[in-house]
XYZ file of N, CA and C in Angstrom:
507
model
N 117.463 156.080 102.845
C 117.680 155.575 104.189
C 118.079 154.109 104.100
N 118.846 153.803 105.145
C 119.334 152.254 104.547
C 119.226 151.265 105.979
N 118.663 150.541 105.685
C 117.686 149.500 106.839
C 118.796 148.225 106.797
N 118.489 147.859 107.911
C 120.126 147.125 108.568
C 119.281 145.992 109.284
N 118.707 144.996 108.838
C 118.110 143.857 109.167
C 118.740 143.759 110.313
N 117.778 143.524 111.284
C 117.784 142.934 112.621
C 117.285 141.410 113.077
N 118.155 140.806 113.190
C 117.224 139.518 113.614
C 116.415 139.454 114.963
N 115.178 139.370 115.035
C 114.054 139.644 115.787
C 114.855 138.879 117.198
N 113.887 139.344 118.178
C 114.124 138.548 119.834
C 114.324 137.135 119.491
N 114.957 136.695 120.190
C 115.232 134.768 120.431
C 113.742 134.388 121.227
N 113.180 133.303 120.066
C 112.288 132.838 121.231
C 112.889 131.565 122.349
N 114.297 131.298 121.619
C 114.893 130.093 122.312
C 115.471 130.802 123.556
N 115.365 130.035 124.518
C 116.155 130.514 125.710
C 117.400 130.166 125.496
N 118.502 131.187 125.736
C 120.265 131.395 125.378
C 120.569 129.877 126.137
N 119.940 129.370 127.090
C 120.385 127.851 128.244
C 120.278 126.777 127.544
N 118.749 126.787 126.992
C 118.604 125.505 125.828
C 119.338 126.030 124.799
N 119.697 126.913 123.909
C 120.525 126.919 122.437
C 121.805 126.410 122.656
N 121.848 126.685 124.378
C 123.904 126.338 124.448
C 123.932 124.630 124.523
N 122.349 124.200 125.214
C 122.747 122.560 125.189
C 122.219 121.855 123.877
N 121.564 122.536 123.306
C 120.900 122.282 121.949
C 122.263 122.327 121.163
N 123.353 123.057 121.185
C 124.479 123.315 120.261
C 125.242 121.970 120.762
N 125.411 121.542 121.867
C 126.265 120.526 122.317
C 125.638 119.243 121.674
N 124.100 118.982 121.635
C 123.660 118.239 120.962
C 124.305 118.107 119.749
N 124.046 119.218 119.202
C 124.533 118.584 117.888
C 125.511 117.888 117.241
N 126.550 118.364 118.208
C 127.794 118.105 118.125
C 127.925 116.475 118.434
N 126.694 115.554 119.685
C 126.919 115.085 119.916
C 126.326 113.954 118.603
N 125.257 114.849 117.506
C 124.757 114.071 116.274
C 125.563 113.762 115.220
N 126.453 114.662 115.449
C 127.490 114.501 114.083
C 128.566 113.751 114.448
N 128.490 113.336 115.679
C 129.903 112.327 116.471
C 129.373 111.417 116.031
N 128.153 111.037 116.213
C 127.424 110.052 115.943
C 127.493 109.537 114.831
N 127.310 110.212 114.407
C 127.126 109.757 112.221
C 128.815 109.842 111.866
N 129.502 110.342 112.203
C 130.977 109.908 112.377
C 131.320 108.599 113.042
N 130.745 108.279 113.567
C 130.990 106.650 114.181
C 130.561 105.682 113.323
N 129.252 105.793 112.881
C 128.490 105.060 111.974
C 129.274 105.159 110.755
N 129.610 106.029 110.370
C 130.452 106.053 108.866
C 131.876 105.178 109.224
N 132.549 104.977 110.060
C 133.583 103.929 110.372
C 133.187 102.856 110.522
N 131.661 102.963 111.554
C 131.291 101.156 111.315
C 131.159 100.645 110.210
N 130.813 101.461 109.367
C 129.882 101.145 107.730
C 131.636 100.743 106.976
N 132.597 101.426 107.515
C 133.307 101.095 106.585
C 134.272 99.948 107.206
N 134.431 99.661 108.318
C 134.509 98.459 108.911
C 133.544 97.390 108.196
N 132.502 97.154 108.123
C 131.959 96.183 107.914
C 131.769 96.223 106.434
N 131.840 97.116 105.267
C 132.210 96.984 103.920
C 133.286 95.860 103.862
N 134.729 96.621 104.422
C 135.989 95.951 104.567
C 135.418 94.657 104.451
N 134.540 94.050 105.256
C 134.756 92.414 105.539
C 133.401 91.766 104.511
N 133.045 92.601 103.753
C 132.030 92.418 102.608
C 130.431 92.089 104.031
N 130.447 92.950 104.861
C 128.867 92.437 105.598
C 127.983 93.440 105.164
N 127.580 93.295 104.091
C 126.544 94.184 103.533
C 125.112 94.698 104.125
N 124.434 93.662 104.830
C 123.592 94.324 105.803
C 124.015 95.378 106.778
N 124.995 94.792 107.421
C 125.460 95.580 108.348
C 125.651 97.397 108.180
N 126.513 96.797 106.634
C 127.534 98.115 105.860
C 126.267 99.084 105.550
N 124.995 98.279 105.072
C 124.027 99.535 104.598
C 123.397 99.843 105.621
N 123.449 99.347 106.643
C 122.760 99.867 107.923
C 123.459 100.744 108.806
N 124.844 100.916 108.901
C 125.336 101.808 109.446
C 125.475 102.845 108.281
N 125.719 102.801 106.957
C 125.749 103.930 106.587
C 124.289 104.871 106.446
N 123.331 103.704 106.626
C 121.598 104.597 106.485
C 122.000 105.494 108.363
N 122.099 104.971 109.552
C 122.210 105.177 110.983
C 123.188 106.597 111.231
N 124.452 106.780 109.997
C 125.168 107.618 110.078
C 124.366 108.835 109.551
N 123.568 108.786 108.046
C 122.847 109.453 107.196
C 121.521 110.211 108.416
N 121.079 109.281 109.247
C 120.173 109.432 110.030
C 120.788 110.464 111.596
N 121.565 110.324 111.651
C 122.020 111.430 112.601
C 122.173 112.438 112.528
N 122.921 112.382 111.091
C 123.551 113.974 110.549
C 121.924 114.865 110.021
N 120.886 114.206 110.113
C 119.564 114.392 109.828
C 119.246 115.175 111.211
N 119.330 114.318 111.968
C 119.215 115.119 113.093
C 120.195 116.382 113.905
N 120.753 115.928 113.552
C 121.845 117.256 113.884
C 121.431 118.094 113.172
N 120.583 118.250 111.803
C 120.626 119.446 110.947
C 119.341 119.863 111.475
N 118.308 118.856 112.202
C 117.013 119.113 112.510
C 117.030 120.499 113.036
N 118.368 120.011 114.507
C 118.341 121.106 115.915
C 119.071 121.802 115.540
N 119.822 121.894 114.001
C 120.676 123.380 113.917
C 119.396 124.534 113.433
N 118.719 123.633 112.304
C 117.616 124.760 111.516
C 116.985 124.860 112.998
N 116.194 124.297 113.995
C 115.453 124.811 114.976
C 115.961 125.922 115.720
N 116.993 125.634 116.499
C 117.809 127.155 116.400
C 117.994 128.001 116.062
N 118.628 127.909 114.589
C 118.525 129.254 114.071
C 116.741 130.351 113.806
N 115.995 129.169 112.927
C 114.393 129.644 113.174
C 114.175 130.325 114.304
N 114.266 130.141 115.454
C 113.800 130.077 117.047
C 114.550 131.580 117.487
N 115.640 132.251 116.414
C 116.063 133.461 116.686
C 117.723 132.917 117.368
N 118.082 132.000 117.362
C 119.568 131.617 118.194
C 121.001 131.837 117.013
N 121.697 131.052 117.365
C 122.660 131.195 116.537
C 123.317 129.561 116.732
N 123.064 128.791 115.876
C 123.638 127.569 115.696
C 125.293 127.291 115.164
N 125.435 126.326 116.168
C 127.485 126.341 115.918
C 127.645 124.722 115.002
N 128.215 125.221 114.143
C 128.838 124.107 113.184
C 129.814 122.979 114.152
N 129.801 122.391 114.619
C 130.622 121.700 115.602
C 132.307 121.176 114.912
N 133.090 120.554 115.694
C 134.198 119.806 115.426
C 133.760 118.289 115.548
N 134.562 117.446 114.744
C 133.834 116.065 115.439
C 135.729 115.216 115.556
N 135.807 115.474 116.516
C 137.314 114.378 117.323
C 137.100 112.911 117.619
N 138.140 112.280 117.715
C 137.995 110.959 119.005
C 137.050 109.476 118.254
N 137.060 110.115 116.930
C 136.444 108.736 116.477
C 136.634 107.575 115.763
N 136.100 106.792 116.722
C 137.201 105.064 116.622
C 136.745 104.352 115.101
N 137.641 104.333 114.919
C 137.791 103.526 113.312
C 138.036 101.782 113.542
N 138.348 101.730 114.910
C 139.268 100.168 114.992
C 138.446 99.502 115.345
N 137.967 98.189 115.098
C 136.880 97.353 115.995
C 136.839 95.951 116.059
N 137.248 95.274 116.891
C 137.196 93.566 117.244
C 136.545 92.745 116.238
N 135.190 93.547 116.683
C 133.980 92.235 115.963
C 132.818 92.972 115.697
N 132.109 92.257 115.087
C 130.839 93.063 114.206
C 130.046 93.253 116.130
N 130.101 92.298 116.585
C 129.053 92.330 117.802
C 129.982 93.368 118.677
N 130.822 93.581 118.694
C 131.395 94.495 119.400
C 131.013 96.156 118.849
N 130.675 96.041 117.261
C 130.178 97.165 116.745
C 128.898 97.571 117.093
N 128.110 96.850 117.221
C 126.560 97.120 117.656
C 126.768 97.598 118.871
N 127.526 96.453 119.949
C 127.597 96.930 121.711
C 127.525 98.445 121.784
N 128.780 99.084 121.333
C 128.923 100.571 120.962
C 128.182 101.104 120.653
N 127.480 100.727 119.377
C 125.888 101.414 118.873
C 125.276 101.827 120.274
N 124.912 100.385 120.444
C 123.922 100.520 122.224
C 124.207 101.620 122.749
N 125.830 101.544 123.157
C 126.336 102.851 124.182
C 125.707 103.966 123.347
N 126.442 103.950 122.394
C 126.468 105.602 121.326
C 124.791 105.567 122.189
N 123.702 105.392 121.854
C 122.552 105.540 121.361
C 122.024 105.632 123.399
N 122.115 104.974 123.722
C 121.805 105.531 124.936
C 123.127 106.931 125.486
N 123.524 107.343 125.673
C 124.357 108.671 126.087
C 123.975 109.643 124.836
N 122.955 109.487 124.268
C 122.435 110.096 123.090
C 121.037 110.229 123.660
N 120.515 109.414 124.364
C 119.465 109.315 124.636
C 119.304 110.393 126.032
N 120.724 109.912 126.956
C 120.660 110.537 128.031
C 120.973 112.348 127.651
N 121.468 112.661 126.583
C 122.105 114.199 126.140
C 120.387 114.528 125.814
N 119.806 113.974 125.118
C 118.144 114.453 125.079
C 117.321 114.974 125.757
N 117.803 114.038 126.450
C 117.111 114.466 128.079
C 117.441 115.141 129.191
N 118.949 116.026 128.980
C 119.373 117.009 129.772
C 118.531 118.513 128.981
N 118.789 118.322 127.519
C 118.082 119.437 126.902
C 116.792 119.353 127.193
N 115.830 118.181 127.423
C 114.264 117.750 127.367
C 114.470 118.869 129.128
N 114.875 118.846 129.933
C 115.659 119.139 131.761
C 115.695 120.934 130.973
N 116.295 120.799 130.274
C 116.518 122.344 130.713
C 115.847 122.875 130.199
N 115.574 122.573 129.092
C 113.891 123.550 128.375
C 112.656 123.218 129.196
N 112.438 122.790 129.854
C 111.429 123.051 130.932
C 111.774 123.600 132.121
N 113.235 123.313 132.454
C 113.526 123.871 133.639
C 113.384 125.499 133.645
N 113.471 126.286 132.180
C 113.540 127.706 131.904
C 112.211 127.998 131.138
N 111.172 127.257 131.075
C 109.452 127.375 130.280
C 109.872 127.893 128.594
N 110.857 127.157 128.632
C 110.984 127.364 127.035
C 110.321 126.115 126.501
N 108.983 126.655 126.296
C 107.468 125.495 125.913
C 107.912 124.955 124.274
N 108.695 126.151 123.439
C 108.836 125.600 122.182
C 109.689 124.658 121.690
N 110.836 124.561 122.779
C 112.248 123.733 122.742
C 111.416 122.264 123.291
N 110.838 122.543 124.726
C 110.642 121.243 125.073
C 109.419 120.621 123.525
N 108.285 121.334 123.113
C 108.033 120.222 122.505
C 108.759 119.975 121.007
N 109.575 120.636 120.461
C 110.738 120.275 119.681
C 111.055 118.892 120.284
N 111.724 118.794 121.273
C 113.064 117.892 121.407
C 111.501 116.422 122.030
N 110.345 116.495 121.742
C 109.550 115.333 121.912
C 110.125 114.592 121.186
N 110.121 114.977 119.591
C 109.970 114.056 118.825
C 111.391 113.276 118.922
N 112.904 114.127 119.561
C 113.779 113.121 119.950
C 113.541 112.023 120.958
N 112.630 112.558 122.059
C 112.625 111.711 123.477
C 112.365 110.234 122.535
N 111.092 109.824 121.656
C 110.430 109.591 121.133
C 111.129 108.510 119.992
N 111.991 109.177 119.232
C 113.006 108.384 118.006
C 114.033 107.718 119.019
N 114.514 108.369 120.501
C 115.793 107.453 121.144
C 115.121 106.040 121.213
N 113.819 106.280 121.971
C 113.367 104.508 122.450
C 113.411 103.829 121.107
N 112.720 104.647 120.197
C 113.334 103.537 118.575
C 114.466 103.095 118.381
N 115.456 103.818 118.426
C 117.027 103.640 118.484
C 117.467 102.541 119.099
N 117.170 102.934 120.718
C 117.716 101.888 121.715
C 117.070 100.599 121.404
N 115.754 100.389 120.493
C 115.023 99.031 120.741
C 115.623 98.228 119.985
N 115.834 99.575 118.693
C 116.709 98.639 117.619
C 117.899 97.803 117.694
N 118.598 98.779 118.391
C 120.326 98.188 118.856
C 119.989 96.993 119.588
N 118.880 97.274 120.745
C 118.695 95.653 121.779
C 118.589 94.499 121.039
N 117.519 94.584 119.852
C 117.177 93.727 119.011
C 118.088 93.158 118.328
N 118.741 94.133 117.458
C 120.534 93.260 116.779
C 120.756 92.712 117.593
N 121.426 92.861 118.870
C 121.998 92.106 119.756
C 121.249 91.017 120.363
N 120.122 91.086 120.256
C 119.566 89.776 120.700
C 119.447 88.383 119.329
N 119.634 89.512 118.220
C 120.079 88.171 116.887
C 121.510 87.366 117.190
N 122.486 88.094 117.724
C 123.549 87.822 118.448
C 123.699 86.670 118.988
N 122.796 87.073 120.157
C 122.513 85.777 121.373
C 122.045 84.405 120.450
N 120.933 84.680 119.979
C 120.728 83.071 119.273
C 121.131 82.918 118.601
N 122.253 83.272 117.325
C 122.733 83.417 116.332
C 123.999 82.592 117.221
N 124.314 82.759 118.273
C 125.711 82.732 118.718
C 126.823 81.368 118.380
N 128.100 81.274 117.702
C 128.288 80.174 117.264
C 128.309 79.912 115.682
N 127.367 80.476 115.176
C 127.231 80.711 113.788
C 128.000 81.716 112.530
N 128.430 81.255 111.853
C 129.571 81.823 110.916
C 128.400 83.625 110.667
N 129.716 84.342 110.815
C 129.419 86.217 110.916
C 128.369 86.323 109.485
N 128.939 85.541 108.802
C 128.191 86.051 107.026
C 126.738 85.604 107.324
N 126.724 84.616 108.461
C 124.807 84.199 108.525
C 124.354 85.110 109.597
N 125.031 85.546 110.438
C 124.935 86.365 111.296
C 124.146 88.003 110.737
N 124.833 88.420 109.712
C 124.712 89.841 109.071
C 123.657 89.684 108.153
N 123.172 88.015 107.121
C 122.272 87.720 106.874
C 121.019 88.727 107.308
N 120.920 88.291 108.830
C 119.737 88.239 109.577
C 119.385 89.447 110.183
N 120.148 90.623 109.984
C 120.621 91.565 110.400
C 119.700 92.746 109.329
N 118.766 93.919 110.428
C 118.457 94.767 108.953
C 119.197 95.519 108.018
N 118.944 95.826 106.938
C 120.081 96.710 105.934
C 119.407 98.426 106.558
N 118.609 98.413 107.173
C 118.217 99.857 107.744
C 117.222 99.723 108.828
């Protein structure tokens, strides 16, 4: 007799896996951005900078792999995404962080449509999954505020003392 593996019921609700999949997509945009900043700021030898966006890029694609394995575990079917539209070109190192900011809040806000819909459907296992994102964004966002506030008093001061002061992660 020949047994034809079934993958068991979804405990994920089909509503959260579809915004959980968009997530991801929106983690690997992410770490696609960071890998251009990193190589933007190689280019100009800012080595803090350069190892900090490439640790920030490393750190997304972390997360993106978090909510693909949760998915699939959870009985869903996780989508490998496309990643388009990502800017390689950039003014100024402080113009690179600004972006960070953005990236990292509309990252923050995509969290929290999934954090919205896994409760909105009592999918109890998704919402406390996606805690530990609610949780890492405010880290994110504090971090980016913080660069940018080295910025502000830094302001005036040659970029190489600037990136100095700047963490490598």
């Amino acid at each position: 007799m020949k047994t034809i593996a079934v993958r068991k019921q979804m405990t994920i609700h089909p509503e959260v896996m579809d915004v959980l999949n968009e997530q991801i997509g929106m983690e690997m945009h992410a770490s696609a951005s960071y890998l251009a900043m990193a190589s933007w700021c190689d280019q100009r030898e800012l080595l803090n900078s350069k190892s900090f966006f490439y640790k920030q890029a490393e750190e997304e694609r972390e997360h993106a792999m978090k909510i693909f394995e949760f998915i699939n575990d959870a009985g869903g079917a996780a989508r490998s995404p496309e990643v388009h539209n990502v800017n390689n070109d950039f003014e100024s190192l402080r113009e690179i962080f600004e972006r960070s900011l953005e990236q990292e809040i509309n990252v923050t806000q995509s969290i929290y449509k999934c954090f919205k819909k896994a409760r909105s459907v009592d999918d109890f296992a998704s919402e406390m999954f996606l805690q530990w994102f609610v949780n890492e964004q405010v880290e994110e966002e504090d971090t980016m505020r913080s660069i940018l506030d080295v910025f502000d008093l830094m302001e005036g001061m040659p970029l190489k003392m600037i990136d100095e002061r700047l963490p490598k992660e």
